[in-house]
Tab-separated table of C-alpha atoms and ligand atoms in Angstrom:
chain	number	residue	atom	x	y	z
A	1	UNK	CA	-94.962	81.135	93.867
A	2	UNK	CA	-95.807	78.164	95.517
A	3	UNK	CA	-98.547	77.746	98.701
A	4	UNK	CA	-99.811	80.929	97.975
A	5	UNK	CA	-100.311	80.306	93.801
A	6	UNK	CA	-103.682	81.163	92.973
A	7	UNK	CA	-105.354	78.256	92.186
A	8	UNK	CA	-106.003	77.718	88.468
A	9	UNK	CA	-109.721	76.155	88.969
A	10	UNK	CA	-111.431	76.217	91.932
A	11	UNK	CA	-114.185	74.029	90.476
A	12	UNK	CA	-111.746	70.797	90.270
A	13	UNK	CA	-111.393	71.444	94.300
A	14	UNK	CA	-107.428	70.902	94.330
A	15	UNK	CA	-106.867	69.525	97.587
A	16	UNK	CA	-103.264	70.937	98.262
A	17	UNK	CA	-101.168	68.662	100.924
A	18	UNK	CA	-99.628	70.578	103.542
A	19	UNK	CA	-96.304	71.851	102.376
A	20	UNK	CA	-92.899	69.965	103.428
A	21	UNK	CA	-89.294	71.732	103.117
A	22	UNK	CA	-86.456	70.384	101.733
A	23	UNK	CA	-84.110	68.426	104.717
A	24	UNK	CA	-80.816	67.349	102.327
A	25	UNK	CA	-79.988	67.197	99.021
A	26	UNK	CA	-76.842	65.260	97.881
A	27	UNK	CA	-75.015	64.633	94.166
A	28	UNK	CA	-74.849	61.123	93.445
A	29	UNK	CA	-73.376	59.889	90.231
A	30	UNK	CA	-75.796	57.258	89.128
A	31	UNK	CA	-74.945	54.422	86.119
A	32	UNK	CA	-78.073	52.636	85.845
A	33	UNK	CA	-78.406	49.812	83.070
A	34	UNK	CA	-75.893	51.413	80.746
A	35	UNK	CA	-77.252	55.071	81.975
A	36	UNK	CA	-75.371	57.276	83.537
A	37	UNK	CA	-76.510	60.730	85.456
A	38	UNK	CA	-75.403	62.823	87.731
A	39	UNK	CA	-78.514	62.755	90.113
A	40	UNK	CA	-79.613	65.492	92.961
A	41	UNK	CA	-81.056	63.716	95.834
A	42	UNK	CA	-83.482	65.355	97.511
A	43	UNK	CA	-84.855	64.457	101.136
A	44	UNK	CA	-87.661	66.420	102.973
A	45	UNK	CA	-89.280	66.972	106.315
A	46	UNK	CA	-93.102	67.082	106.600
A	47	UNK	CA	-93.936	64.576	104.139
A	48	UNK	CA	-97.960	63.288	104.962
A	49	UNK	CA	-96.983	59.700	104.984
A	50	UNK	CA	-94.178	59.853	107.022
A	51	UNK	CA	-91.897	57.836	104.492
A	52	UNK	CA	-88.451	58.323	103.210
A	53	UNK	CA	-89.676	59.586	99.565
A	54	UNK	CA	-87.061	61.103	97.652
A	55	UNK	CA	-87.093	63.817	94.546
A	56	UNK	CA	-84.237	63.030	92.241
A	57	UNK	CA	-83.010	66.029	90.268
A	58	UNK	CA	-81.668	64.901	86.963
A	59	UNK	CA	-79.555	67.102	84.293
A	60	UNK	CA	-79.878	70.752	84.441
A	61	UNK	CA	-83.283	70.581	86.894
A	62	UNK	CA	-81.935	74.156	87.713
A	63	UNK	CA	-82.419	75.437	84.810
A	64	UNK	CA	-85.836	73.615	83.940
A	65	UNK	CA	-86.942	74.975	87.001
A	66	UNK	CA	-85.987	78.866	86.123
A	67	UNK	CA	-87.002	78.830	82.833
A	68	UNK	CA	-90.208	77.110	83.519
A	69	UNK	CA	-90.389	80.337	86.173
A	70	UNK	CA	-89.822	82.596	83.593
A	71	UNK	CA	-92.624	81.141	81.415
A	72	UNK	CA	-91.217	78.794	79.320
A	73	UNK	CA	-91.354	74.855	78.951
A	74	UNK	CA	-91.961	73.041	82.237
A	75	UNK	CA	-89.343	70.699	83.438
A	76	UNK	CA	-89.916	66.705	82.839
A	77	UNK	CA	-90.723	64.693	85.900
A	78	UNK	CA	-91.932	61.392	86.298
A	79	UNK	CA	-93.186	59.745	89.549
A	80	UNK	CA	-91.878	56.180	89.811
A	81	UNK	CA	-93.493	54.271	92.163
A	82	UNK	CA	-90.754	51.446	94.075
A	83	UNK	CA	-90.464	48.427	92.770
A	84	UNK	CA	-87.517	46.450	94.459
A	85	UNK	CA	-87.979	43.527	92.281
A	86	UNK	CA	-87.862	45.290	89.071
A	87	UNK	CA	-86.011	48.245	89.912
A	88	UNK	CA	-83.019	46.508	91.628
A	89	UNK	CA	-83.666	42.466	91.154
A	90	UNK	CA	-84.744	42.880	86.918
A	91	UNK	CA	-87.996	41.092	87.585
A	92	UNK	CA	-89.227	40.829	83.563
A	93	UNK	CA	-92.772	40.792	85.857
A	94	UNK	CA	-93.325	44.144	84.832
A	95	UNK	CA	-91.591	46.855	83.117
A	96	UNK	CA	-90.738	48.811	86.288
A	97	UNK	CA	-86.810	48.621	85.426
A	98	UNK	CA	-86.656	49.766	81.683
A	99	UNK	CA	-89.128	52.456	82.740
A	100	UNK	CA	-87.033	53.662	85.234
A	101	UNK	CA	-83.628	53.565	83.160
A	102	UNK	CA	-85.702	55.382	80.673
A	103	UNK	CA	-86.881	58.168	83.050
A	104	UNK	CA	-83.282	58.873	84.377
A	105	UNK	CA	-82.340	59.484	80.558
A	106	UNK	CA	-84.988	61.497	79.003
A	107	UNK	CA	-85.123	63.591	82.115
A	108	UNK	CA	-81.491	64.070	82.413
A	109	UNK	CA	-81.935	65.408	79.032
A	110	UNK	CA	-84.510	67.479	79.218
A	111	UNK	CA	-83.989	68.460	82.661
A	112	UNK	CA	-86.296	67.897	85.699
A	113	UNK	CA	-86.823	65.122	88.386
A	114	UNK	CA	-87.659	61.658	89.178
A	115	UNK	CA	-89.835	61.457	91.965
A	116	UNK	CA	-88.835	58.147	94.118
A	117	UNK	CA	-92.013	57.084	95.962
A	118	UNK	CA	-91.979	54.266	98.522
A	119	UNK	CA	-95.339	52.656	97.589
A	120	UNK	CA	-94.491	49.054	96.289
A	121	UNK	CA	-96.436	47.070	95.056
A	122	UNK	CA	-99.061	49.792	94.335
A	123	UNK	CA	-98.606	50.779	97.668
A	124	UNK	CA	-99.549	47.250	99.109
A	125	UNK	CA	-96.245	46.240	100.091
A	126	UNK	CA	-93.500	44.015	99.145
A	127	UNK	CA	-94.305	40.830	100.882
A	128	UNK	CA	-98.419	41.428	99.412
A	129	UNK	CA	-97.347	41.907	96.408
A	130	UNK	CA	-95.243	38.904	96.540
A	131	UNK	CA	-98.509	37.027	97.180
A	132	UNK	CA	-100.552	38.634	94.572
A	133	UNK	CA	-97.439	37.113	92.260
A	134	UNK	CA	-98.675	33.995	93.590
A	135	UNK	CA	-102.241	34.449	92.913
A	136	UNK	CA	-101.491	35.758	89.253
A	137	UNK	CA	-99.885	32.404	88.617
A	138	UNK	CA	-103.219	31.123	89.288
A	139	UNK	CA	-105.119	33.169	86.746
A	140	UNK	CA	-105.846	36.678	88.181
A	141	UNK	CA	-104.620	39.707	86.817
A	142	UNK	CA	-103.087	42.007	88.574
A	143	UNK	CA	-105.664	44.014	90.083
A	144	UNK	CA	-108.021	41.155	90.659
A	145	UNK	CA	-104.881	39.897	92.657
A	146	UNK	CA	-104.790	42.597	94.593
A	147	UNK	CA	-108.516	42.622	95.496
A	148	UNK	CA	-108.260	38.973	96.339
A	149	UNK	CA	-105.803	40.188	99.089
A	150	UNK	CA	-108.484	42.534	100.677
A	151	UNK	CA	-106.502	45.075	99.177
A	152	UNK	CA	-107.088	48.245	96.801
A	153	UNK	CA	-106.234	48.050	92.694
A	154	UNK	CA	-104.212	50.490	93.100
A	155	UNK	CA	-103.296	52.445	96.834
A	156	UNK	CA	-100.560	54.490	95.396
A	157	UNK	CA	-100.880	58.213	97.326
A	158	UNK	CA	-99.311	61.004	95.187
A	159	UNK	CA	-99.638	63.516	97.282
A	160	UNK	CA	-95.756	63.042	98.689
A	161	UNK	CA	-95.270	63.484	95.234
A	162	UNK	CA	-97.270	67.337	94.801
A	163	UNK	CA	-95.666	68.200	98.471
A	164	UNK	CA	-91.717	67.721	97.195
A	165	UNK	CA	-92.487	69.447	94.197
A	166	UNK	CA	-94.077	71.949	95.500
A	167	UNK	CA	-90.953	72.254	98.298
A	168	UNK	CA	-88.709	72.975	95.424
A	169	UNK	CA	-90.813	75.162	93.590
A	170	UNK	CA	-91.927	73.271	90.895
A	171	UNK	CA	-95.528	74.803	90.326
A	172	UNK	CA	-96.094	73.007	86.927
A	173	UNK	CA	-94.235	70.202	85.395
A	174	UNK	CA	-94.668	68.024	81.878
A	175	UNK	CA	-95.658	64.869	83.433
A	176	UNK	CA	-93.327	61.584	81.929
A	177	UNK	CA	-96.067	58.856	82.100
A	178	UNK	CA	-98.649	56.290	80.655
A	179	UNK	CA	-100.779	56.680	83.135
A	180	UNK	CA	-103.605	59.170	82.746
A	181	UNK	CA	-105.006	58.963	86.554
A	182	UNK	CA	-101.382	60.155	87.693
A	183	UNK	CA	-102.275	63.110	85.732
A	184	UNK	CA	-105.539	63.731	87.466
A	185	UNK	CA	-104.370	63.006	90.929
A	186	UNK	CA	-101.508	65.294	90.491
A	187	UNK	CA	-104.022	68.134	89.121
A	188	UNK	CA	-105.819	67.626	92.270
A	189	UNK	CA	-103.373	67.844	94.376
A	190	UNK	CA	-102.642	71.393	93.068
A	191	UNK	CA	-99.515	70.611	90.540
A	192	UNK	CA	-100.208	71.875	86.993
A	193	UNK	CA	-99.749	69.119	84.751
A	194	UNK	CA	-98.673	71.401	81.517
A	195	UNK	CA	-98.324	67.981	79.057
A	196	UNK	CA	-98.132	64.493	79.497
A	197	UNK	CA	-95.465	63.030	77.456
A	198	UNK	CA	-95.667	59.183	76.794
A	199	UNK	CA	-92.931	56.945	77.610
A	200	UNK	CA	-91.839	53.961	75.369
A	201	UNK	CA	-93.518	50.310	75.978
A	202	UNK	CA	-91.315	47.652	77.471
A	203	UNK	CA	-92.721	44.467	76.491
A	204	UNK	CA	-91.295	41.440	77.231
A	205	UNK	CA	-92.841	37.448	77.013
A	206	UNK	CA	-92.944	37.852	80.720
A	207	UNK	CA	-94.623	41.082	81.345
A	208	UNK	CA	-97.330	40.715	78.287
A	209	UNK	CA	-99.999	39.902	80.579
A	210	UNK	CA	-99.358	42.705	82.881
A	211	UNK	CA	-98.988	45.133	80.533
A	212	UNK	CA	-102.414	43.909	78.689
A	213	UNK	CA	-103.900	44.591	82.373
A	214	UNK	CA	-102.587	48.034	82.876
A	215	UNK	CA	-104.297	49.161	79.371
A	216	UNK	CA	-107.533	47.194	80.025
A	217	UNK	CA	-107.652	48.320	83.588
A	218	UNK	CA	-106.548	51.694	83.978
A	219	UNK	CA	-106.529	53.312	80.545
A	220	UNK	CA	-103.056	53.226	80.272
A	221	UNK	CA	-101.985	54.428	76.594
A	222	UNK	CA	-99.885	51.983	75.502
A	223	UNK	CA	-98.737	50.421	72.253
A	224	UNK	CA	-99.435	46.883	72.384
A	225	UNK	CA	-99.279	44.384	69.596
A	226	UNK	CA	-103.075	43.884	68.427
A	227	UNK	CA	-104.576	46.866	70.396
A	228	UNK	CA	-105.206	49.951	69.558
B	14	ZN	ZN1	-92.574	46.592	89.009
């Protein structure tokens, strides 16, 4: 059901990762800005990166992941990219913390996993991304920041992502995101991306600009005051 899944296009030329197996998986009970979840933590071995990336099964992922098996609905899953300052610290940079709060409860309602993926800072690091902080305060935007820095818009890898899923059996999912390229990189990388469901927009006086940047930028569909 998984490696050996025909391929739904062989014109798109999915590049499958290899695959990875599942090393641990541990309940945690999770209460995360006024959520609370009972979470499935899921380490693996064989991982292309080499980093501690974790799949997060949230409400009854069991049962997303047999019915989707059985043909129905695939389960929700959204891959959240670390953030430490918005994730743990609140940063009101960006809107990394109210989109993971909302992730943990739509998914634990619908059923289906969080992918955790160590790439902060779009995958430039904390300390870079730190200094691309600095160089917004000057007038760049965020990806002109990050270019500044010698570095990519936007290194985030998700094929981590495609390998845990595919570990688990999770052949097709309805992807939780914004962000259309996450949809296309996943597709590539051999998941079937059944629906993208849009997530709310967390704006805040001091995220405005980055959010403005993501839609300009990237294509993200968001809901902005004055935009479209
Ligand atoms: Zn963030």
């Amino acid at each position: 059901m998984t490696a050996t899944c025909p391929r739904r296009d062989d014109a798109t030329r999915v590049l499958e990762p290899p695959a990875a197996s599942v090393r641990t998986a541990v309940v945690v009970p999770l209460s995360l800005a006024g959520v609370t979840a009972t979470a499935t933590v899921m380490t693996f071995d064989g991982l292309v990166d080499g980093r501690e990336h974790l799949l997060i099964g949230l409400g009854d992922w069991e049962g997303a992941l047999a019915g989707a098996r059985a043909g129905g609905p695939a389960p929700l899953m959204r891959p959240h990219s670390e953030c430490l300052t918005g994730d743990v610290l609140g940063s009101e940079r960006c809107d990394c913390g109210p989109q993971l709060r909302e992730a943990v409860e739509r998914i634990s309602e619908a059923g289906g996993f969080l992918a955790y993926l160590r790439q902060e800072g779009r995958g430039i690091g904390l300390y870079a991304k730190l200094d691309a902080y600095a160089l917004q305060d000057a007038g760049l935007d965020t990806y002109e920041a990050n270019a500044a820095l010698g570095r990519g818009e936007d290194e985030r890898d998700y094929a981590p992502a495609a390998q845990m899923l595919r570990a688990i059996g999770a052949a097709r999912i309805r992807l939780l995101s914004n962000n259309p390229d996450k949809a296309a990189q996943l597709e590539l990388l051999g998941v079937e991306v059944d629906e993208r469901v849009a997530t709310g927009t967390h704006l805040t006086a001091a995220n405005a600009r980055y959010l403005a940047a993501k839609v300009e930028r990237t294509a993200h569909t968001l809901a902005l005051p004055g935009r479209g």
